[in-house]
Coordinates of C-alpha atoms and ligand atoms in Angstrom, one line a residue:
M1 CA -10.1 -24.3 45.4
A2 CA -12.9 -24.7 47.9
S3 CA -14.0 -28.2 48.7
F4 CA -17.5 -29.3 47.8
T5 CA -19.5 -32.5 47.9
L6 CA -21.7 -34.2 45.3
Q7 CA -24.3 -36.8 46.1
G8 CA -24.9 -39.7 43.7
I9 CA -26.0 -43.3 43.8
P10 CA -23.7 -45.8 45.4
V11 CA -23.1 -48.8 43.1
S12 CA -20.0 -50.5 44.4
R13 CA -18.0 -50.8 47.6
G14 CA -15.0 -49.0 49.0
I15 CA -13.2 -45.8 48.7
A16 CA -11.1 -44.4 45.8
I17 CA -8.9 -41.4 46.2
G18 CA -7.3 -39.8 43.2
R19 CA -7.2 -37.0 40.6
A20 CA -10.0 -36.4 38.1
H21 CA -9.6 -37.7 34.6
L22 CA -12.4 -36.1 32.6
L23 CA -13.9 -37.9 29.7
R24 CA -16.0 -34.8 29.0
P25 CA -16.3 -34.0 25.3
A26 CA -14.1 -31.0 24.8
A27 CA -16.6 -29.9 22.3
L28 CA -18.2 -26.9 21.4
D29 CA -17.7 -24.4 24.2
V30 CA -14.4 -23.2 22.8
Q31 CA -12.9 -19.7 22.9
H32 CA -13.9 -17.4 20.1
Y33 CA -11.6 -14.6 19.1
L34 CA -10.3 -13.0 15.9
V35 CA -6.6 -13.2 15.1
A36 CA -4.7 -10.3 13.6
Q37 CA -3.8 -10.5 9.9
E38 CA -0.1 -11.1 10.7
Q39 CA -1.1 -14.0 13.0
V40 CA -3.2 -15.8 10.5
E41 CA -0.6 -18.2 9.1
A42 CA 0.6 -19.0 12.6
E43 CA -3.0 -19.9 13.5
V44 CA -3.3 -22.0 10.4
G45 CA 0.0 -23.8 11.4
R46 CA -1.4 -24.4 14.9
L47 CA -4.4 -26.2 13.5
Q48 CA -2.3 -28.2 11.0
Q49 CA 0.0 -29.3 13.8
A50 CA -2.9 -30.4 15.9
I51 CA -4.3 -32.5 13.1
V52 CA -0.9 -34.1 12.6
Q53 CA -0.7 -34.9 16.3
V54 CA -4.1 -36.5 16.2
H55 CA -3.0 -38.7 13.3
R56 CA -0.1 -39.7 15.4
E57 CA -2.3 -40.4 18.4
L58 CA -4.6 -42.6 16.4
Q59 CA -1.7 -44.6 15.1
M60 CA -0.4 -45.1 18.6
I61 CA -3.8 -46.2 19.8
W62 CA -3.9 -48.6 16.9
S63 CA -0.5 -50.2 17.7
D64 CA -1.4 -50.3 21.4
L65 CA -4.6 -52.2 20.9
P66 CA -4.6 -55.3 23.1
Q67 CA -4.6 -58.6 21.2
D68 CA -8.1 -59.5 22.3
A69 CA -9.5 -56.1 21.3
P70 CA -12.6 -56.5 19.0
T71 CA -11.6 -56.1 15.4
E72 CA -14.1 -53.3 15.1
L73 CA -12.1 -51.1 17.3
G74 CA -9.4 -51.0 14.7
A75 CA -12.0 -50.3 12.1
F76 CA -13.3 -47.4 14.1
L77 CA -9.8 -46.0 14.3
D78 CA -9.4 -46.3 10.5
V79 CA -12.7 -44.4 10.0
H80 CA -11.4 -41.7 12.3
A81 CA -8.1 -41.4 10.4
L82 CA -10.0 -41.2 7.1
I83 CA -12.3 -38.4 8.4
L84 CA -9.2 -36.6 9.7
S85 CA -7.6 -36.7 6.3
D86 CA -10.8 -35.5 4.5
P87 CA -10.4 -32.0 3.1
M88 CA -13.7 -31.1 4.9
I89 CA -11.8 -31.4 8.1
S90 CA -8.2 -30.9 7.2
E91 CA -8.6 -28.0 4.8
A92 CA -12.0 -26.2 5.1
P93 CA -11.3 -24.9 8.6
L94 CA -7.9 -23.5 7.4
D95 CA -9.8 -21.5 4.8
I96 CA -12.1 -20.2 7.5
I97 CA -9.1 -19.0 9.5
R98 CA -7.6 -17.3 6.4
T99 CA -10.9 -15.7 5.2
R100 CA -12.6 -14.8 8.5
H101 CA -9.6 -14.6 10.9
Y102 CA -11.3 -17.0 13.4
N103 CA -9.1 -18.6 15.9
A104 CA -8.3 -22.3 15.2
E105 CA -10.8 -23.8 17.6
W106 CA -13.6 -21.5 16.5
A107 CA -12.8 -22.3 12.8
L108 CA -13.0 -26.0 13.5
V109 CA -16.2 -25.9 15.4
T110 CA -17.8 -23.7 12.7
Q111 CA -16.9 -26.2 10.1
I112 CA -18.2 -29.1 12.3
D113 CA -21.5 -27.2 12.7
V114 CA -21.9 -26.9 9.0
L115 CA -21.1 -30.6 8.5
S116 CA -23.4 -31.7 11.3
A117 CA -26.3 -29.8 9.8
Q118 CA -25.6 -31.6 6.4
F119 CA -25.6 -34.9 8.2
D120 CA -28.9 -34.2 9.9
E121 CA -30.5 -34.0 6.5
I122 CA -29.3 -37.5 5.4
E123 CA -32.1 -40.1 5.3
D124 CA -29.9 -43.1 5.7
D125 CA -29.7 -43.9 9.5
Y126 CA -26.3 -45.5 9.3
L127 CA -24.7 -42.5 7.4
R128 CA -26.5 -40.0 9.7
E129 CA -24.9 -41.7 12.7
R130 CA -21.5 -41.1 11.3
K131 CA -22.0 -37.5 12.5
A132 CA -20.9 -38.8 15.9
D133 CA -17.6 -40.0 14.4
I134 CA -16.9 -36.6 12.9
Q135 CA -17.6 -35.0 16.2
Q136 CA -15.3 -37.4 18.0
V137 CA -12.5 -36.6 15.6
A138 CA -13.1 -32.9 16.0
E139 CA -13.1 -33.3 19.8
R140 CA -9.7 -35.0 19.6
V141 CA -8.3 -32.1 17.6
L142 CA -9.8 -29.6 20.0
K143 CA -8.3 -31.4 22.9
V144 CA -4.9 -31.0 21.4
L145 CA -5.5 -27.4 20.6
T146 CA -6.6 -26.5 24.1
G147 CA -3.9 -28.6 25.6
S148 CA -6.3 -30.9 27.4
A149 CA -5.5 -34.1 25.5
H150 CA -5.1 -37.1 27.8
A151 CA -4.9 -40.7 26.9
L152 CA -6.2 -43.2 29.4
P153 CA -3.0 -44.8 30.7
R154 CA -2.9 -48.6 30.5
A155 CA -1.9 -50.7 33.5
E156 CA 1.7 -51.4 32.6
G157 CA 4.2 -48.7 33.2
I158 CA 1.9 -46.4 35.0
D159 CA 3.3 -43.6 37.0
E160 CA 2.2 -42.9 40.5
R161 CA -0.3 -40.2 39.5
S162 CA -2.2 -42.1 36.9
A163 CA -2.5 -45.0 39.3
N164 CA -4.6 -42.6 41.4
M165 CA -6.9 -41.6 38.6
V166 CA -10.7 -41.3 38.9
V167 CA -12.6 -41.2 35.6
V168 CA -15.4 -38.6 35.5
A169 CA -17.9 -38.7 32.6
R170 CA -21.4 -37.8 31.7
D171 CA -21.9 -41.5 31.1
I172 CA -19.9 -44.5 30.1
S173 CA -21.3 -47.3 28.0
P174 CA -21.0 -50.8 29.4
A175 CA -18.8 -51.6 26.4
D176 CA -16.4 -48.7 27.1
M177 CA -16.2 -49.8 30.8
M178 CA -15.0 -53.2 29.6
Q179 CA -12.2 -51.4 27.7
F180 CA -11.2 -49.6 30.8
R181 CA -10.8 -52.8 32.6
D182 CA -7.0 -52.9 32.2
A183 CA -6.5 -49.2 32.3
A184 CA -5.0 -47.7 35.4
F185 CA -7.9 -46.0 37.1
N186 CA -9.3 -46.7 40.6
G187 CA -12.7 -45.1 40.6
F188 CA -15.3 -43.6 38.5
I189 CA -18.1 -41.1 38.6
T190 CA -20.9 -40.4 36.1
D191 CA -23.7 -37.9 35.8
E192 CA -26.1 -40.6 34.5
G193 CA -27.0 -44.1 35.6
G194 CA -28.8 -45.9 38.3
Q195 CA -27.9 -48.5 41.0
N196 CA -28.3 -51.4 38.6
S197 CA -27.6 -49.8 35.2
H198 CA -25.3 -52.0 33.3
T199 CA -22.4 -49.6 33.6
A200 CA -22.8 -49.8 37.4
L201 CA -22.8 -53.6 37.2
V202 CA -19.6 -53.7 35.3
S203 CA -17.9 -51.4 37.9
R204 CA -19.1 -53.7 40.6
S205 CA -17.8 -56.7 38.9
L206 CA -14.4 -55.0 38.4
G207 CA -14.5 -54.2 42.1
I208 CA -13.9 -50.5 41.5
P209 CA -15.5 -47.8 43.7
A210 CA -18.0 -45.8 41.7
V211 CA -20.7 -43.3 42.2
V212 CA -23.3 -42.8 39.4
G213 CA -26.3 -40.6 38.8
T214 CA -24.6 -37.5 40.3
G215 CA -26.5 -35.3 37.8
N216 CA -23.7 -32.9 37.0
A217 CA -20.3 -34.1 38.2
S218 CA -18.7 -33.9 34.8
R219 CA -19.6 -30.2 34.6
L220 CA -18.5 -29.3 38.1
I221 CA -15.3 -31.3 38.4
E222 CA -12.2 -30.0 36.6
Q223 CA -9.4 -32.0 35.1
D224 CA -6.9 -33.1 37.8
D225 CA -9.1 -32.0 40.8
W226 CA -8.4 -34.2 43.8
L227 CA -11.4 -36.5 44.5
I228 CA -12.6 -38.9 47.1
V229 CA -15.1 -41.4 45.9
D230 CA -17.0 -43.0 48.8
S231 CA -19.0 -45.6 47.0
D232 CA -20.6 -47.0 50.1
A233 CA -22.3 -43.7 50.8
G234 CA -22.6 -42.6 47.1
V235 CA -20.7 -39.4 47.9
V236 CA -17.9 -37.6 46.0
I237 CA -15.8 -35.0 47.8
V238 CA -14.1 -32.6 45.4
A239 CA -10.9 -30.9 46.5
P240 CA -11.0 -32.3 50.0
S241 CA -9.0 -30.6 52.8
P242 CA -5.8 -32.3 54.0
L243 CA -7.7 -33.4 57.2
V244 CA -10.6 -35.0 55.3
L245 CA -8.1 -36.7 52.9
E246 CA -6.2 -38.1 55.9
Q247 CA -9.4 -39.5 57.5
Y248 CA -10.5 -41.1 54.2
R249 CA -7.0 -42.6 53.7
E250 CA -7.3 -44.2 57.1
R251 CA -10.8 -45.6 56.3
Q252 CA -9.6 -46.9 53.0
A253 CA -6.7 -48.7 54.7
L254 CA -9.1 -50.2 57.2
L255 CA -11.5 -51.4 54.5
L256 CA -8.7 -53.0 52.6
K257 CA -7.5 -54.8 55.7
A258 CA -11.0 -56.1 56.4
R259 CA -11.4 -57.3 52.8
K260 CA -8.1 -59.2 53.0
K261 CA -9.2 -60.8 56.2
L262 CA -12.5 -61.9 54.6
L263 CA -10.6 -63.6 51.8
K264 CA -9.4 -66.1 54.4
L265 CA -12.9 -67.5 54.3
K266 CA -12.3 -68.6 50.7
K267 CA -12.3 -72.3 51.4
T268 CA -14.9 -72.2 54.2
P269 CA -18.3 -73.5 53.0
A270 CA -21.2 -71.0 53.3
V271 CA -23.2 -72.7 56.0
T272 CA -25.5 -71.0 58.5
L273 CA -25.2 -71.5 62.2
D274 CA -28.0 -74.1 62.1
G275 CA -26.3 -76.0 59.3
V276 CA -28.1 -74.9 56.1
E277 CA -25.7 -74.7 53.2
I278 CA -26.0 -71.8 50.7
T279 CA -24.4 -72.0 47.3
L280 CA -22.5 -68.8 46.5
L281 CA -21.8 -68.2 42.8
A282 CA -20.2 -65.4 40.8
N283 CA -21.5 -63.2 38.0
I284 CA -19.0 -62.7 35.2
E285 CA -19.0 -60.6 32.0
L286 CA -16.0 -62.1 30.2
P287 CA -14.3 -65.5 30.4
D288 CA -11.2 -64.0 32.1
H289 CA -13.4 -62.8 35.0
A290 CA -13.6 -66.5 36.0
M291 CA -10.2 -66.1 37.7
A292 CA -11.7 -63.6 40.1
A293 CA -14.6 -65.9 40.7
M294 CA -12.2 -68.7 41.7
E295 CA -10.1 -66.4 43.9
A296 CA -13.2 -65.3 45.8
G297 CA -14.1 -69.0 46.4
A298 CA -17.2 -69.1 44.2
S299 CA -18.9 -72.6 43.8
G300 CA -19.4 -71.8 40.2
V301 CA -20.6 -69.1 37.8
G302 CA -24.3 -68.3 38.3
L303 CA -24.5 -65.8 35.5
F304 CA -22.2 -65.3 32.6
R305 CA -23.5 -62.2 30.8
S306 CA -22.5 -63.4 27.4
E307 CA -23.7 -60.2 25.6
F308 CA -20.4 -58.6 26.6
L309 CA -18.7 -60.7 23.9
F310 CA -21.1 -59.2 21.4
M311 CA -21.1 -55.5 22.4
G312 CA -19.1 -52.7 20.8
R313 CA -19.2 -54.5 17.5
T314 CA -21.3 -53.3 14.6
G315 CA -24.8 -54.7 14.1
H316 CA -24.0 -56.6 10.9
T317 CA -24.5 -60.3 11.5
H318 CA -21.2 -61.3 9.9
R319 CA -19.3 -59.1 12.4
L320 CA -20.7 -60.8 15.5
P321 CA -18.5 -63.3 17.3
T322 CA -18.5 -66.5 15.3
E323 CA -19.5 -69.9 16.7
E324 CA -15.8 -70.8 17.1
E325 CA -15.0 -67.5 18.9
Q326 CA -17.9 -68.0 21.2
F327 CA -17.1 -71.6 21.8
I328 CA -13.5 -70.7 22.8
A329 CA -14.7 -68.0 25.1
Y330 CA -17.3 -70.3 26.8
R331 CA -14.8 -73.2 27.0
N332 CA -12.2 -70.9 28.6
A333 CA -14.7 -69.9 31.3
V334 CA -15.6 -73.6 31.8
Q335 CA -12.0 -74.7 32.1
A336 CA -11.1 -71.8 34.4
M337 CA -13.8 -73.0 36.8
K338 CA -12.3 -76.4 37.1
G339 CA -15.4 -78.6 37.2
R340 CA -17.6 -76.1 38.9
P341 CA -20.9 -75.3 37.0
V342 CA -21.0 -72.4 34.6
T343 CA -24.4 -70.9 33.9
I344 CA -24.1 -69.0 30.6
R345 CA -26.9 -66.7 29.8
T346 CA -28.0 -66.4 26.2
L347 CA -27.6 -63.0 24.5
D348 CA -29.3 -60.3 26.5
V349 CA -29.0 -57.2 24.3
G350 CA -31.3 -54.2 23.8
A351 CA -32.4 -51.5 26.3
D352 CA -29.2 -50.1 27.9
K353 CA -27.0 -52.7 26.3
P354 CA -27.3 -51.9 22.6
L355 CA -25.3 -54.1 20.3
D356 CA -23.9 -51.0 18.7
T357 CA -24.6 -47.3 18.8
T358 CA -26.0 -47.3 15.2
E359 CA -29.1 -49.2 16.3
H360 CA -32.4 -47.6 15.9
N361 CA -33.2 -45.5 18.8
I362 CA -36.7 -46.6 19.5
L363 CA -38.8 -44.9 22.1
N364 CA -38.9 -47.4 24.8
P365 CA -36.0 -49.8 24.4
A366 CA -36.5 -51.5 27.8
L367 CA -39.9 -52.7 26.6
G368 CA -38.6 -53.5 23.1
L369 CA -36.9 -56.3 21.3
R370 CA -34.6 -57.3 24.1
A371 CA -33.0 -60.5 25.2
I372 CA -35.0 -63.7 24.2
R373 CA -37.3 -61.5 22.1
Y374 CA -34.3 -60.4 20.1
C375 CA -32.9 -64.0 19.9
L376 CA -36.1 -65.5 18.6
A377 CA -36.4 -62.7 16.1
E378 CA -32.8 -63.4 15.0
P379 CA -32.7 -67.3 15.0
Q380 CA -29.4 -67.5 13.3
I381 CA -27.6 -65.5 15.9
F382 CA -29.4 -67.5 18.6
M383 CA -28.6 -70.9 17.0
T384 CA -24.9 -69.9 16.6
Q385 CA -24.8 -69.1 20.3
L386 CA -26.6 -72.3 21.4
R387 CA -24.3 -74.5 19.4
A388 CA -21.2 -72.7 20.9
M389 CA -22.6 -73.2 24.4
L390 CA -23.4 -76.8 23.8
R391 CA -20.0 -77.5 22.4
A392 CA -18.4 -75.9 25.5
S393 CA -20.5 -78.3 27.7
A394 CA -18.3 -81.1 26.5
F395 CA -15.5 -79.6 28.7
G396 CA -17.3 -79.2 32.0
P397 CA -20.7 -78.5 33.5
V398 CA -22.6 -75.8 31.6
Q399 CA -26.1 -74.6 32.2
I400 CA -28.1 -72.5 29.7
L401 CA -30.0 -69.6 31.1
I402 CA -32.5 -67.7 29.0
P403 CA -33.3 -64.0 29.9
M404 CA -36.5 -62.0 29.9
M405 CA -38.9 -64.9 29.3
A406 CA -42.6 -64.0 29.8
H407 CA -44.6 -66.2 27.5
S408 CA -45.1 -69.9 27.3
F409 CA -44.2 -70.0 23.6
E410 CA -40.9 -68.3 24.3
I411 CA -40.0 -71.2 26.6
D412 CA -41.2 -73.8 24.0
Q413 CA -39.4 -72.1 21.1
S414 CA -36.2 -71.8 23.1
L415 CA -36.3 -75.4 24.1
A416 CA -37.0 -76.5 20.5
M417 CA -34.0 -74.4 19.3
I418 CA -31.8 -76.1 21.8
E419 CA -33.0 -79.5 20.7
Q420 CA -32.3 -78.5 17.1
A421 CA -28.8 -77.3 18.0
K422 CA -28.2 -80.7 19.7
S423 CA -29.3 -82.7 16.7
E424 CA -27.2 -80.6 14.3
L425 CA -24.1 -81.2 16.5
A426 CA -24.9 -84.9 16.9
A427 CA -25.1 -85.2 13.1
E428 CA -21.7 -83.5 12.8
N429 CA -20.2 -85.8 15.4
K430 CA -19.5 -82.8 17.7
K431 CA -19.5 -83.5 21.5
F432 CA -21.8 -81.9 23.9
D433 CA -23.7 -82.7 27.2
D434 CA -27.0 -84.2 26.1
N435 CA -28.4 -83.6 29.6
I436 CA -27.5 -79.9 29.7
L437 CA -29.7 -78.0 32.2
V438 CA -31.8 -75.2 30.8
G439 CA -33.3 -72.5 33.0
A440 CA -35.1 -69.2 32.7
M441 CA -34.5 -65.8 34.3
I442 CA -37.5 -64.6 36.2
E443 CA -37.2 -60.9 35.6
V444 CA -40.5 -59.9 34.1
P445 CA -43.4 -59.8 36.6
A446 CA -45.5 -61.9 34.2
A447 CA -43.0 -64.7 34.6
A448 CA -43.1 -64.5 38.4
L449 CA -46.9 -64.5 38.3
T450 CA -47.0 -67.6 36.1
V451 CA -44.0 -69.3 37.7
Q452 CA -46.0 -72.6 37.9
L453 CA -45.6 -72.9 34.2
F454 CA -41.9 -72.2 34.3
V455 CA -41.2 -74.8 37.0
K456 CA -42.9 -77.4 34.8
K457 CA -40.9 -76.8 31.7
L458 CA -37.5 -75.9 32.9
D459 CA -34.7 -77.4 35.0
F460 CA -33.9 -74.3 37.1
L461 CA -34.8 -70.6 37.6
S462 CA -32.7 -67.6 38.3
V463 CA -34.3 -64.3 39.5
G464 CA -33.0 -61.2 37.8
T465 CA -33.9 -58.7 40.5
N466 CA -32.5 -55.7 38.6
D467 CA -35.1 -56.1 35.8
L468 CA -37.8 -57.5 38.0
I469 CA -37.6 -54.3 40.0
Q470 CA -37.4 -52.1 36.9
Y471 CA -40.5 -53.8 35.3
T472 CA -42.5 -54.2 38.5
L473 CA -42.1 -50.6 39.7
A474 CA -42.1 -49.2 36.2
I475 CA -38.8 -47.3 36.6
D476 CA -36.0 -47.2 34.1
R477 CA -33.0 -48.7 35.9
A478 CA -30.6 -46.4 34.0
D479 CA -32.4 -43.2 34.7
H480 CA -31.0 -41.3 37.6
E481 CA -34.1 -39.1 37.9
V482 CA -36.2 -42.0 39.0
A483 CA -33.5 -43.8 40.9
H484 CA -35.1 -42.8 44.2
L485 CA -38.0 -45.0 43.3
Y486 CA -35.8 -48.0 42.8
N487 CA -36.7 -50.0 45.9
D488 CA -35.7 -53.6 46.2
I489 CA -37.7 -54.2 49.4
H490 CA -41.0 -52.8 47.9
P491 CA -43.6 -55.3 49.2
A492 CA -44.5 -56.1 45.5
I493 CA -41.0 -57.3 44.9
L494 CA -40.9 -59.4 48.0
Q495 CA -44.2 -61.0 47.1
L496 CA -42.9 -61.9 43.6
L497 CA -39.7 -63.3 45.1
H498 CA -41.5 -65.3 47.6
M499 CA -43.9 -66.8 45.0
T500 CA -41.0 -67.8 42.8
V501 CA -38.9 -69.4 45.5
T502 CA -41.9 -71.3 46.9
A503 CA -42.9 -72.6 43.5
G504 CA -39.4 -73.8 42.9
E505 CA -39.3 -75.5 46.3
K506 CA -42.6 -77.3 45.7
A507 CA -41.5 -78.5 42.2
G508 CA -38.1 -79.5 43.5
I509 CA -36.1 -77.2 41.1
P510 CA -33.4 -74.8 42.2
V511 CA -34.1 -71.1 42.2
A512 CA -31.2 -68.8 42.4
I513 CA -31.0 -65.0 42.5
C514 CA -28.4 -63.4 40.2
G515 CA -29.6 -59.8 40.3
G516 CA -28.1 -57.0 42.5
M517 CA -30.1 -58.1 45.6
A518 CA -28.0 -61.2 45.9
G519 CA -24.8 -59.2 46.5
D520 CA -26.3 -56.8 49.0
R521 CA -25.3 -57.9 52.5
R522 CA -28.2 -56.1 54.1
L523 CA -30.6 -58.4 52.3
T524 CA -28.8 -61.7 52.7
R525 CA -30.8 -62.8 55.8
L526 CA -34.0 -61.8 54.2
L527 CA -33.3 -63.8 51.0
I528 CA -32.1 -67.0 52.6
G529 CA -34.8 -66.6 55.2
M530 CA -37.3 -66.6 52.3
G531 CA -35.9 -69.9 51.1
F532 CA -33.3 -69.0 48.4
R533 CA -30.3 -71.3 48.6
E534 CA -28.3 -70.0 45.6
L535 CA -27.0 -66.5 45.3
S536 CA -24.9 -65.2 42.4
M537 CA -23.1 -61.9 42.6
P538 CA -20.0 -60.0 41.6
A539 CA -17.0 -61.9 42.9
A540 CA -15.8 -58.9 44.9
Q541 CA -19.0 -59.1 47.1
L542 CA -18.9 -62.8 47.7
P543 CA -16.7 -62.9 50.9
E544 CA -18.8 -60.5 52.9
I545 CA -22.0 -62.3 51.9
K546 CA -20.4 -65.5 53.1
Q547 CA -19.5 -63.9 56.4
E548 CA -23.1 -62.8 56.8
I549 CA -24.3 -66.4 56.2
L550 CA -21.8 -67.9 58.7
N551 CA -23.3 -65.6 61.3
T552 CA -26.9 -66.4 60.6
N553 CA -29.3 -68.7 62.4
L554 CA -32.0 -69.3 59.8
E555 CA -34.5 -70.9 62.2
A556 CA -34.4 -67.8 64.5
L557 CA -35.2 -65.5 61.5
Q558 CA -38.5 -67.2 60.6
P559 CA -41.0 -65.2 62.7
Y560 CA -39.5 -61.9 61.3
I561 CA -39.5 -63.2 57.7
K562 CA -43.2 -64.1 58.1
K563 CA -43.9 -60.6 59.4
I564 CA -42.2 -59.0 56.5
L565 CA -44.0 -61.1 54.0
R566 CA -47.4 -60.4 55.6
S567 CA -46.8 -56.7 55.6
Y568 CA -47.6 -54.2 52.9
D569 CA -46.4 -51.3 54.9
P570 CA -43.0 -50.2 53.7
Q571 CA -42.1 -48.9 57.1
V572 CA -42.9 -52.2 58.9
V573 CA -40.8 -54.0 56.2
Q574 CA -37.9 -51.6 56.7
E575 CA -38.0 -51.8 60.5
T576 CA -38.3 -55.6 60.6
L577 CA -35.5 -55.9 58.1
H578 CA -33.4 -53.7 60.3
F579 CA -34.2 -55.9 63.2
L580 CA -33.4 -59.0 61.2
G581 CA -29.9 -57.8 61.0
S582 CA -29.4 -58.1 64.7
V583 CA -31.1 -61.5 65.3
A584 CA -28.5 -63.7 66.9
Ligands
PEP601 C1 -31.1 -58.8 36.3 O1 -31.9 -58.2 35.6 O2 -31.2 -58.8 37.6 C2 -29.9 -59.5 35.8 C3 -29.2 -60.3 36.6 O3 -29.6 -59.3 34.5 P1 -29.0 -58.0 33.9 O4 -28.6 -57.1 35.1 O5 -27.9 -58.3 33.1 O6 -30.2 -57.4 33.2
MG602 MG1 -31.8 -58.6 33.5

């Protein structure tokens, strides 16, 4: 097979080399042919066997579910088993083979088309959405029929081949990414997504090389193709020649060596050449990521994206994590960090992080009921979370961080809810830190423009550059078609960052950055030069950011920082930034 190259968006670091594992739906482009009369029963038997095998597969997945798997995963599997047993799937296609002599795949797809059309007529949103389940079940059967069924191997007992597996998909939801965390794959490629889509963020925090937004990788790459994922360049090389493969293996080995060397800096404080200390924190998505934060030498957790505890469950309130479940998760993170502060962000769902896939698909989710807007609209969910966070604060330093704030009343209502949670806990004799710090994310331009109000009402701020860029430049961070407009050094962004950090400095409250810019080595000098003293990033990026800080003389940067901030010309900004990298 001839080698070819795909260009996408780099979202992580490093190089992965391995064979393609396609998560492409097997659906609908199946072979169509008529079987001879004497073959009909054999064809019926082929479909029956495939259905039996899928039953077995579902059972195996059930028994292999990790202990900490959300209970809803089991429920989903039950639903799939029920659908598979329904005569609509298990019998109707057999009749189609017998009466119309269609081959098994064609018969199944024909029946699914009929069922899908019926589902489209259903008024009830929830039931209508079950169409996706039926299609998924059909896809499983089709995969068995066409011999392309592959389960994602788990980490234990992997063979050499699966350890070198690169997942290729149209898109992977952030919740699915979390489930892959202990599967044996070493890279991933998607058609969709942008540099800071949530799927990309998860890959970064897992430290796995990834290229997203390729447009059509999942259609061009075949199962088991050899792939090189160069996630620094955002390039995928399909079916590389032995020579290219060898070159990349060498580069990969060098990168690994360099990374190991950097880890020696673990205990070195991040201090500039002229003696300014920068606090480096880690972003985590689940409590057990705290281990990686400690290993990377983080001074604490600057952003715990708590919504990952909530995602992949159904939207019914009673199936969300309970106060006790959340308390245990937060406490585990706090204890793992051994006295270092843990900043837990309140639930940030909506936009490209839906609580579940049955949610209403409104036109513009990024501008919809997201994050704090959602929490204030669902005070019970919010109160449960606040109580759990407060209870965890009895076990070590916790800070509460509230996302997407834009309005003064949102700050007031959030603070009032926190006070109410405190008085409830006090009345129940439950322990918590009464002086817990409360901060806001600055990620809506309106917040940056009115930051004076924020510094008055809150204890700290943390800039979410991913959303700040999305909302300031009006580009969907998950849409690969506008990914080229995603520009973190757009003068508008730099002005908003500067306003925020200056206001914090004047008011004497800490201002961190926890968005993607904080983990980008090319921007470290710019950010600390502007005055940021706390950077929070995926643990895997922390050592190289530390190294950059250790080599920086802050004082010497100042004239160039001023030049960048005075300029509205992107070219001047770009060139000066480039120059900044070489200031000794
Ligand atoms: C951000 O917006 O920069 C941020 C840190 O939050 P998230 O990426 O989870 O939206
Ligand atoms: Mg955000």
